[in-house]
Short mmCIF file of C-alpha atoms in Angstrom, two decimals:
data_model
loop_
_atom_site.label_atom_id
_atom_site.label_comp_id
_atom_site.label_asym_id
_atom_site.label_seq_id
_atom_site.Cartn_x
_atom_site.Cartn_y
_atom_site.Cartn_z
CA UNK H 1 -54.75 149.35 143.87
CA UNK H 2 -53.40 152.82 143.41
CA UNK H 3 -51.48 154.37 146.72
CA UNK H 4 -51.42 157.87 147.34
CA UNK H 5 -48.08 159.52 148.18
CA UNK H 6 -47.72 160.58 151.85
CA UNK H 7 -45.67 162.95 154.05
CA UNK H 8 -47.21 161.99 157.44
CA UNK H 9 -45.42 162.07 160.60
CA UNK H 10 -44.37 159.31 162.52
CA UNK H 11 -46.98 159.06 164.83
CA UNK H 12 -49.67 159.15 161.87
CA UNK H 13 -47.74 155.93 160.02
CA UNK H 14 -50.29 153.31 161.13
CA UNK H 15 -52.99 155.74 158.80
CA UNK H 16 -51.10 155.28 155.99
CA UNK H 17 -53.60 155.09 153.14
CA UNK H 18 -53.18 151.23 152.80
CA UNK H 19 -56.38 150.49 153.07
CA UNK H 20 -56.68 147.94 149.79
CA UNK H 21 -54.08 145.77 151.23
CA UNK H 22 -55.21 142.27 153.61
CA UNK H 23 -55.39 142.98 157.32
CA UNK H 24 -52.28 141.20 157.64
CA UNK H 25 -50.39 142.65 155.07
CA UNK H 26 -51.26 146.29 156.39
CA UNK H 27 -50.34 145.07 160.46
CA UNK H 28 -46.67 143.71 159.00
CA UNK H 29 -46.02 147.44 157.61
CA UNK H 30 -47.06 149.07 160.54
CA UNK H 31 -45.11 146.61 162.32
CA UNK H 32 -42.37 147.08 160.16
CA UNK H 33 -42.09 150.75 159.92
CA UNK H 34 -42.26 150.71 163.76
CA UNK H 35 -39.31 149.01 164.21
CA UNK H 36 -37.46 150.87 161.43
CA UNK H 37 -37.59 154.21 161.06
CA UNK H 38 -35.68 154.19 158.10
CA UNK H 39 -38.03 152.27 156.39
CA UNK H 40 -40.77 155.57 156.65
CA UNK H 41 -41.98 156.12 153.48
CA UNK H 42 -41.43 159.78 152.34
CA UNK H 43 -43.07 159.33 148.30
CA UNK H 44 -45.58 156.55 147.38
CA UNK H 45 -42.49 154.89 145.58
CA UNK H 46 -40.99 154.05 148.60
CA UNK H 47 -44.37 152.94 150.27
CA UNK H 48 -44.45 150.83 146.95
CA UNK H 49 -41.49 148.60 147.95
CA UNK H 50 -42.00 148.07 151.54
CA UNK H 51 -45.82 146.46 150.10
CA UNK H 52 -43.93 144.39 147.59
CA UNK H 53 -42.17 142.89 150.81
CA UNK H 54 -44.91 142.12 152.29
CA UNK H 55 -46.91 140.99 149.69
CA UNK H 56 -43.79 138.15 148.90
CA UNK H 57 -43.60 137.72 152.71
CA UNK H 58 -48.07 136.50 152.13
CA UNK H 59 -47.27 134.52 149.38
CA UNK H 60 -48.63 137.18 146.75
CA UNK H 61 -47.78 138.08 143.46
CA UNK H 62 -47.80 142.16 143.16
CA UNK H 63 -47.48 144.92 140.80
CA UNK H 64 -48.31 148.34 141.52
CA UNK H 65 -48.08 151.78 140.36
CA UNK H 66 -48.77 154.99 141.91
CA UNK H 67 -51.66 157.56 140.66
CA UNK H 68 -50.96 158.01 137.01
CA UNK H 69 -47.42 155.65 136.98
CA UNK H 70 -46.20 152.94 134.64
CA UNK H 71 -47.61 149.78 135.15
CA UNK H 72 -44.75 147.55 135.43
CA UNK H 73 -45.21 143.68 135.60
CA UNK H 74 -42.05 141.37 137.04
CA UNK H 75 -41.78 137.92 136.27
CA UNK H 76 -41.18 135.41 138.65
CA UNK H 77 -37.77 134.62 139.50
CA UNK H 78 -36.41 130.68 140.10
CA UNK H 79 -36.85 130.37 143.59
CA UNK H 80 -35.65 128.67 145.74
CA UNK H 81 -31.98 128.33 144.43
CA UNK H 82 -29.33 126.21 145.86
CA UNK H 83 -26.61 127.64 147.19
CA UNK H 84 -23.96 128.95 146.06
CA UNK H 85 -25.81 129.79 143.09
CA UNK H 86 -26.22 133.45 142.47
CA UNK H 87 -29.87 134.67 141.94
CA UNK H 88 -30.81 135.49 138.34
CA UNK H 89 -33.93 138.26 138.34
CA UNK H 90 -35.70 138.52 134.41
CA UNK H 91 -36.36 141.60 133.89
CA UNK H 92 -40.05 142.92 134.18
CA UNK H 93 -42.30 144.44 131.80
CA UNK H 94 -44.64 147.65 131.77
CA UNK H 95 -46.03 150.35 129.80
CA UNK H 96 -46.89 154.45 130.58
CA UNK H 97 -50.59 154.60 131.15
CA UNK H 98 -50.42 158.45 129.67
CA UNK H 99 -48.45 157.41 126.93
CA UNK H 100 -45.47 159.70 127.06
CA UNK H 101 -42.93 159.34 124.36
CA UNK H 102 -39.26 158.33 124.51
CA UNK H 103 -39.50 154.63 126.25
CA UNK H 104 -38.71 154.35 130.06
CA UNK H 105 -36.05 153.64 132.05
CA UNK H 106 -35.25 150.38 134.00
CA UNK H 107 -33.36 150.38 137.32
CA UNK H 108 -33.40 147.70 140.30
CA UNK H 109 -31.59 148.00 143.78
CA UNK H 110 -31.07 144.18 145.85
CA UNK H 111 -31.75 143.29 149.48
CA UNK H 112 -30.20 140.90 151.27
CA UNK H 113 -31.64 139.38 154.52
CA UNK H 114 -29.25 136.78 155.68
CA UNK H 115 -30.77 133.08 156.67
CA UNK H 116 -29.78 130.93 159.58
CA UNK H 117 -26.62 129.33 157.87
CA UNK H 118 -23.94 130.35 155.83
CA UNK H 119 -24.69 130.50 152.35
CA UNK H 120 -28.56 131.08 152.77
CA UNK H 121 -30.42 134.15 151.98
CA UNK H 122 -33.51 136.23 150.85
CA UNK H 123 -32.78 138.14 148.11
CA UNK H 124 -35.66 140.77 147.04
CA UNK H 125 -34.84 142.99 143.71
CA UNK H 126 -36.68 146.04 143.34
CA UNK H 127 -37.39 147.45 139.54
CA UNK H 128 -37.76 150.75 139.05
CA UNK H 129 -39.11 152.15 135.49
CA UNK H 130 -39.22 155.84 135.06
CA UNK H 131 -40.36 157.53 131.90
CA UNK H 132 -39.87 160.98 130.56
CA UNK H 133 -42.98 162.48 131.70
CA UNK H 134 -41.65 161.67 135.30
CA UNK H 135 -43.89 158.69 135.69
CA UNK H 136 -42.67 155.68 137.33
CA UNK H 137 -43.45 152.26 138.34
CA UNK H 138 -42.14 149.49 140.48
CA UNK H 139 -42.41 145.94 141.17
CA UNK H 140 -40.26 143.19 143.21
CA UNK H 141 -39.32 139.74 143.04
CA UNK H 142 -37.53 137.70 145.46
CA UNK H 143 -35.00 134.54 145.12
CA UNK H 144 -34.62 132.24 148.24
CA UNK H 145 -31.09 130.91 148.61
CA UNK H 146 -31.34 127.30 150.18
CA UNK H 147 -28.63 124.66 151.09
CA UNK H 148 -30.03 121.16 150.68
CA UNK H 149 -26.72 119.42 149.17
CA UNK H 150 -24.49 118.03 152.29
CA UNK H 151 -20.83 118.41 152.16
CA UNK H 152 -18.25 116.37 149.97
CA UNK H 153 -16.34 114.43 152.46
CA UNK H 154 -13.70 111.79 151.69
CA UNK H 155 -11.89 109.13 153.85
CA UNK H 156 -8.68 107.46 153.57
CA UNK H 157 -8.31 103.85 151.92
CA UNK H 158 -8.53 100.87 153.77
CA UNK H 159 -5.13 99.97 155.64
CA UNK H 160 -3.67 96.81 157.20
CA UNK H 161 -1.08 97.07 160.17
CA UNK H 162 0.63 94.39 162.48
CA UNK H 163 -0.55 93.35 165.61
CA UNK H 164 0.28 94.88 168.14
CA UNK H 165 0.09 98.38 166.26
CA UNK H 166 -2.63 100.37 167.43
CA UNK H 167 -5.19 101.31 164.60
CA UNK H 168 -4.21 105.16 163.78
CA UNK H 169 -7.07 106.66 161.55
CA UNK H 170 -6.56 110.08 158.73
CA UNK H 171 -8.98 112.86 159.18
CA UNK H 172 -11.26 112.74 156.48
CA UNK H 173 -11.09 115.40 153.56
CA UNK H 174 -14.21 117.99 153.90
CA UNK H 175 -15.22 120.53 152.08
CA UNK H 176 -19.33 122.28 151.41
CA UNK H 177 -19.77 124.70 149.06
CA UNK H 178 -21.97 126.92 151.86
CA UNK H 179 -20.49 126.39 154.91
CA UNK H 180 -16.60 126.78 155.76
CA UNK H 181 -17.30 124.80 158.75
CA UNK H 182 -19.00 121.55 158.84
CA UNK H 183 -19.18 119.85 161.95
CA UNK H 184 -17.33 116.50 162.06
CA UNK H 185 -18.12 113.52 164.53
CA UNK H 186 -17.25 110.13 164.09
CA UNK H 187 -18.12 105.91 165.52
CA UNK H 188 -16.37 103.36 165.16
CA UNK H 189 -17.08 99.78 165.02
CA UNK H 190 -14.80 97.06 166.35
CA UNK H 191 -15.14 92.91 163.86
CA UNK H 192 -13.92 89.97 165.05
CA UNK H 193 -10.96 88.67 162.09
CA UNK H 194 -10.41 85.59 160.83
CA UNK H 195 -8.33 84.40 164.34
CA UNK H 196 -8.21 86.20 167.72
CA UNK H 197 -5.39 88.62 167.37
CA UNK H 198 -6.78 89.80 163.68
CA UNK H 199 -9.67 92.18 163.85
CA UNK H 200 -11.42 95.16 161.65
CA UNK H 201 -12.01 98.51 163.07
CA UNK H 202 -14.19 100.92 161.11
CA UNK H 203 -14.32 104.26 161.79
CA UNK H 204 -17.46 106.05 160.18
CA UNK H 205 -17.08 109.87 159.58
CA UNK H 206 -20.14 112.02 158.97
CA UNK H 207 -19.83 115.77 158.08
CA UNK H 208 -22.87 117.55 159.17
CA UNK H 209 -23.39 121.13 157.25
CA UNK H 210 -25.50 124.17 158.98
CA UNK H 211 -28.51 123.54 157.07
CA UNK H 212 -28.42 119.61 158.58
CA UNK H 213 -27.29 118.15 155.42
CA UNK H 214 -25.14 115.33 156.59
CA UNK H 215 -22.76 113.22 154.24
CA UNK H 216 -20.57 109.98 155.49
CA UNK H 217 -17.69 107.91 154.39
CA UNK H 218 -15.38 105.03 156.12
CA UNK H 219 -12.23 103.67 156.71
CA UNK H 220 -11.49 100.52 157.96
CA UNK H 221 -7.96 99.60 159.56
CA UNK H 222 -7.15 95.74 159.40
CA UNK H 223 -5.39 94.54 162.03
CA UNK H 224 -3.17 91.58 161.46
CA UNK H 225 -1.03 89.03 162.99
CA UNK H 226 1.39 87.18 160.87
CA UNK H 227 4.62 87.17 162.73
CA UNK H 228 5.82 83.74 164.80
CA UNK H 229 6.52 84.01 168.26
CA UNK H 230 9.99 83.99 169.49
CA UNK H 231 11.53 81.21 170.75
CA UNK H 232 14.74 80.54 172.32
CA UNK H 233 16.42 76.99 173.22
CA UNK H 234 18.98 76.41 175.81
CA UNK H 235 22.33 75.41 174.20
CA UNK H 236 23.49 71.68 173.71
CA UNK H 237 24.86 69.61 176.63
CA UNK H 238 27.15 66.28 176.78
CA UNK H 239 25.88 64.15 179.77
CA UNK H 240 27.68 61.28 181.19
CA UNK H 241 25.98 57.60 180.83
CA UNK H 242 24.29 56.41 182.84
CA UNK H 243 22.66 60.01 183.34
CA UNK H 244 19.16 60.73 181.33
CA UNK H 245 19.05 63.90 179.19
CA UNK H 246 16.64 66.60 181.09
CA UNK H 247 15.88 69.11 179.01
CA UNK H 248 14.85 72.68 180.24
CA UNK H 249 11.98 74.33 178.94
CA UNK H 250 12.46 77.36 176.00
CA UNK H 251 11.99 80.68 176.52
CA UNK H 252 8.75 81.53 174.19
CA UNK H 253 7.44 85.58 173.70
CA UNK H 254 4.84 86.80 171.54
CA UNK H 255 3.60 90.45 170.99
CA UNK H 256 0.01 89.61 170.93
CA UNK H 257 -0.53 86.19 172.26
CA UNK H 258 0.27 85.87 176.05
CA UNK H 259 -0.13 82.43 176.09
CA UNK H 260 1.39 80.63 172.63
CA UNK H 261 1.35 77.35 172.73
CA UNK H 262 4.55 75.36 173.16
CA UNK H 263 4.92 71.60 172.03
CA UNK H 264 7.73 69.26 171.21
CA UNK H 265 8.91 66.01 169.73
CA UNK H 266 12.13 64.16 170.63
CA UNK H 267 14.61 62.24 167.99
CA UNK H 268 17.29 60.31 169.10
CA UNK H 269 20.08 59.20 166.76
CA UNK H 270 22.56 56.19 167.85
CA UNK H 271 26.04 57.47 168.54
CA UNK H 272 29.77 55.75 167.63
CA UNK H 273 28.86 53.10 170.41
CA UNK H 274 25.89 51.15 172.10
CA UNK H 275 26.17 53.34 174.86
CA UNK H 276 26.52 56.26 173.68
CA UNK H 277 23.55 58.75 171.64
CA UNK H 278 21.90 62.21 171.05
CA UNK H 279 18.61 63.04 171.87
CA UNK H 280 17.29 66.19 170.11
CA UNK H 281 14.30 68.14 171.44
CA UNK H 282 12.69 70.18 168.80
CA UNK H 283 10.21 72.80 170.32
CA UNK H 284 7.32 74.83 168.66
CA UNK H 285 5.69 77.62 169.79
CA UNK H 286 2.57 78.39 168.01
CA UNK H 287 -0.11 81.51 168.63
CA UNK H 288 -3.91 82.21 167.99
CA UNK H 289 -3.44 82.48 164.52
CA UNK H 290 -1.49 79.46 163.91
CA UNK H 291 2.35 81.23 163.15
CA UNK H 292 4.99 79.01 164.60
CA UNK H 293 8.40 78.67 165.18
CA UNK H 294 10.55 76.46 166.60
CA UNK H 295 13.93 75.89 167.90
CA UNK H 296 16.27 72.77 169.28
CA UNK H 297 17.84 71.55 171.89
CA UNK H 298 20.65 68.61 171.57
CA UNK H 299 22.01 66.54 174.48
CA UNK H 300 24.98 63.85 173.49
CA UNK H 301 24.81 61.25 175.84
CA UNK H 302 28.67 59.35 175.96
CA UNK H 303 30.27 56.68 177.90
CA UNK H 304 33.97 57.67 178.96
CA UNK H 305 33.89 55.95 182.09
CA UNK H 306 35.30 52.10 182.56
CA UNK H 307 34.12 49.53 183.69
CA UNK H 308 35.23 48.46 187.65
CA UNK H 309 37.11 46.18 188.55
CA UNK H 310 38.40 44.56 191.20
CA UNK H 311 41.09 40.81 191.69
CA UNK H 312 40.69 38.83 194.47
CA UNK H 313 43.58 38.48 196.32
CA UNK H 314 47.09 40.28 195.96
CA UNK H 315 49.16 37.13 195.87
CA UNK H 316 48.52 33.81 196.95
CA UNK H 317 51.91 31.13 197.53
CA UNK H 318 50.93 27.62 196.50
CA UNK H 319 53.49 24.41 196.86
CA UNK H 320 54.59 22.75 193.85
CA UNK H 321 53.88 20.84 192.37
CA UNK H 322 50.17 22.41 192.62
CA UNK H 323 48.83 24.38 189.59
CA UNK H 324 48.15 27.92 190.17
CA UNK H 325 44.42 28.37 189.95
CA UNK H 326 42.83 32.07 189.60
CA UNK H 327 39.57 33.44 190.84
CA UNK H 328 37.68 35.58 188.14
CA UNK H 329 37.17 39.07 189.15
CA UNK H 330 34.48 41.32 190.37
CA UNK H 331 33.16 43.41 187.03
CA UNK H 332 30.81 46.42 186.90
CA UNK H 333 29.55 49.27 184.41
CA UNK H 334 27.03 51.71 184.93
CA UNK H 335 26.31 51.39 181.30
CA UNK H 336 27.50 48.17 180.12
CA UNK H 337 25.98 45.13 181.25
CA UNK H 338 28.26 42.37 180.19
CA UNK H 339 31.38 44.31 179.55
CA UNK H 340 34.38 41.85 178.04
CA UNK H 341 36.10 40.36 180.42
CA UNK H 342 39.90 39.15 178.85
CA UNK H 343 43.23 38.02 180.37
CA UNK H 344 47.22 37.62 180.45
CA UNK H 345 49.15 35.73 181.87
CA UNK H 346 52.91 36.29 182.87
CA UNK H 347 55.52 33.44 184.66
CA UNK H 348 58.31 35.21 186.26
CA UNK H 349 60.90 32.59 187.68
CA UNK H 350 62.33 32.11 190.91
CA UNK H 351 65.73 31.50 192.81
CA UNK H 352 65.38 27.75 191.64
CA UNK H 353 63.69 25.73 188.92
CA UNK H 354 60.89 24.57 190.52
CA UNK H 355 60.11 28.39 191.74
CA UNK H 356 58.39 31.05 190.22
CA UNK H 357 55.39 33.37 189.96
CA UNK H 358 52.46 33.69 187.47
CA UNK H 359 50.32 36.86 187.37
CA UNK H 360 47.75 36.74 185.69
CA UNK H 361 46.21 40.38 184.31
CA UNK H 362 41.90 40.98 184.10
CA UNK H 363 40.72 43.36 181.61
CA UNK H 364 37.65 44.98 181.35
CA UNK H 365 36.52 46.53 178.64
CA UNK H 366 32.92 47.49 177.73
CA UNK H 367 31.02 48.33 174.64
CA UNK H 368 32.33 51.92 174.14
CA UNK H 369 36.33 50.41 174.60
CA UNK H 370 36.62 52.28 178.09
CA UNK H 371 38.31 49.00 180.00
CA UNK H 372 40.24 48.91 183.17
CA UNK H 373 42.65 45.89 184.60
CA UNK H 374 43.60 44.06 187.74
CA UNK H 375 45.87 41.61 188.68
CA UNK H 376 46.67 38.63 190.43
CA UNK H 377 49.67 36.67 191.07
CA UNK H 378 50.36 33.64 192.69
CA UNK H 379 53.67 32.04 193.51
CA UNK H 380 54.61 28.92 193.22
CA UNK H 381 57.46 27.48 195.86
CA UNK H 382 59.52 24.74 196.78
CA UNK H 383 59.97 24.10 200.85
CA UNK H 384 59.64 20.82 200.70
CA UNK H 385 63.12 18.23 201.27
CA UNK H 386 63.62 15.10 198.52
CA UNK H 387 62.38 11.65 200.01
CA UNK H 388 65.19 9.44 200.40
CA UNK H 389 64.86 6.06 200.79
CA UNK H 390 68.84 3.87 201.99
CA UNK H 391 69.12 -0.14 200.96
CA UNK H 392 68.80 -2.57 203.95
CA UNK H 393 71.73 -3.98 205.77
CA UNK H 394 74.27 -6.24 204.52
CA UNK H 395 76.78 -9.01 205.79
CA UNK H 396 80.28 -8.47 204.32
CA UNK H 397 81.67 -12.20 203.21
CA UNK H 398 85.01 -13.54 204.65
CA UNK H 399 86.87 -12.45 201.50
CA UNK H 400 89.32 -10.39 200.54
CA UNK H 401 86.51 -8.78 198.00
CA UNK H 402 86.21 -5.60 198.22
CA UNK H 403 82.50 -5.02 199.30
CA UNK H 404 80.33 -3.56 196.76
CA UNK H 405 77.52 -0.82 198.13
CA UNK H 406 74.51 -0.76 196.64
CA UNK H 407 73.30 3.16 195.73
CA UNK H 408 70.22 3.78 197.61
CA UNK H 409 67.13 4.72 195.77
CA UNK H 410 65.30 8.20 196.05
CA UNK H 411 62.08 10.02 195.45
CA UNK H 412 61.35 13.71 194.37
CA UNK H 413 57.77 13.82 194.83
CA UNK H 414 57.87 17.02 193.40
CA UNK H 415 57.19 18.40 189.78
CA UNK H 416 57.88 21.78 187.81
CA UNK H 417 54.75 23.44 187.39
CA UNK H 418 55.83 25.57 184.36
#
């Protein structure tokens, strides 16, 4: 095909001598030149490039010359490239078809056309080879930029925390050699651990590019519960016997478990008498994942208290020569059932021999040696007059004799009761 410079006017464009071109080459410069004034062709050279467009635009392969030009051949460039490679153009080939001497000279001028994204482009190079006879011939070739590789993007490592901290995820590090940009969205997935305060969360970041290339990474934050709950006992206690230790619940808190749960065991351990002990209550709280703790509570039961108790009578008077004879007393303790009952006894004498008290002392004592005392006294008296008994009458003899009287007999019926 060999195109004829032209110098139309605008309004003769669409009759530019392109008649050896496809139908729909020739509408897409008419189009073209339209649009663009700048793109009116003033020699056949420039006519030239604007066909080598289009041609690559069809899907052709072109070279061209003008009437009597070099015929210049390009090679095909690597197309398409990925970006951010830079487009590498071999340099085409061609010969004078008059011959003229002295070798020609290569030039080449690039157009850009932007694509949709960053990075991507249509890059067309135009050759020019002029020799010295003023000949010249051109040729194109044209290097798509694409962007099929998705971004580099890089999450942090896997964490653990403590229940009840809150999982708190790193941006992810992004970078694509294209686009300065990528778009960065992100799920995340919630796993069940291995008890019910433990649990994975995932987070999934993707980093989409402009071209739709999409690359992913994840981090997963473990979330953990190993501490005890906290537990708090009331202090000890001492309790009077017969009283029964009562022992008040602990006061139990844990940061993820609302409900821990709280058992106990009691030991009791004999104190320094029968009556006398300490029970310990030992309490555990333990959560979902099974960490415990535990704390105690000790109440000493003692016996301090005697025993009651209470003597009959205040004093009682018998008559000698009776034997004073005692009553036991009236025992009780509230702890104690058969406290020791023990006595003394202590004669006090009287005005006269045959009168005098006794008093006779209780004690109670029980098994702890708390012991408390009465006593009783009786008294012992002597009211009662000797029995006298006189000799019977007697006739005195005529006699000078002196008459003899016999001594009368008596009787104490009573006796010293020592």
């Amino acid at each position: 095909m060999k195109i004829q410079p032209s110098h139309q006017p605008m309004n003769a464009i669409v009759k530019l001598p392109i008649s050896g071109l496809p139908e729909q080459g020739r509408m897409q410069i008419r189009r073209l030149i339209l649009k663009r004034p700048e793109f009116l062709p003033a020699t056949a050279a420039h006519l030239l490039v604007i066909i080598s467009i289009v041609l690559l635009n069809l899907g052709l392969t072109h070279s061209a010359q003008a009437s009597g030009t070099i015929f210049l051949t390009c090679p095909p460039a690597p197309s398409p490239i990925e970006c951010p490679a830079t487009p590498v153009f071999p340099e085409p080939t061609g010969q004078s078809d008059i011959g003229c001497p002295g070798g020609v000279t290569l030039t080449s001028h690039d157009t850009e056309v932007p694509g949709p994204c960053p990075g991507t482009k249509t890059v067309t190079r135009i050759w020019t080879a002029t020799d010295q006879c003023g000949e010249s011939g051109f040729c194109s070739q044209t290097v798509q930029v694409v962007d099929t590789t998705p971004p580099t993007i890089t999450c942090a490592g896997p964490q653990t925390v403590e229940c009840p901290t809150p999982p708190n995820f790193t941006n992810p590090t992004v970078s694509d050699a294209c686009d300065p940009n990528p778009t960065v969205t992100f799920t995340d997935t919630t796993t069940a651990g291995t008890c019910p305060d433990s649990h994975n969360f995932t987070r999934t970041w993707t980093a989409t590019d402009c071209s739709g290339n999409h690359a992913s990474c994840s981090q997963t934050i473990t979330v953990v519960d190993t501490t005890a709950p906290t537990i708090t006992c009331p202090g000890p206690q001492t309790i009077q016997c017969p009283g029964i230790p009562s022992f008040s619940a602990p006061s139990v808190f844990d940061a993820c478990d609302d409900s821990p749960t709280v058992t106990f065991i009691d030991v009791t351990t004999p104190g320094t008498c029968p009556q006398s002990y300490s029970v310990t209550r030992t309490w555990t709280a333990t959560d979902l994942c099974g960490n415990a703790a535990s704390c105690s509570q000790t109440i000493t039961v003692v016996d301090t208290t005697p025993p009651t108790i209470f003597c009959p009578g205040d004093e009682d008077i018998v008559q000698c020569p009776q034997t004073p004879v005692f009553e036991p007393p009236f025992v009780h303790d509230a702890c104690d059932p058969s406290p020791t009952v023990t006595f003394t006894e202590t004669t006090t004498p009287g005005p006269c021999p045959q009168h005098y008290d006794v008093t006779r002392t209780w004690t109670a004592t029980d098994h702890c040696g708390n012991s408390a005392s009465c006593s009783e006294t009786i008294t012992v008296v002597d009211t009662t007059a000797p029995i006298i008994t006189c000799p019977g009458p007697q006739t005195m003899l005529p006699s000078p004799p002196t008459p003899t009287l016999a001594t009368p007999s008596t009787r104490e019926s009573r006796k010293n009761a020592q």
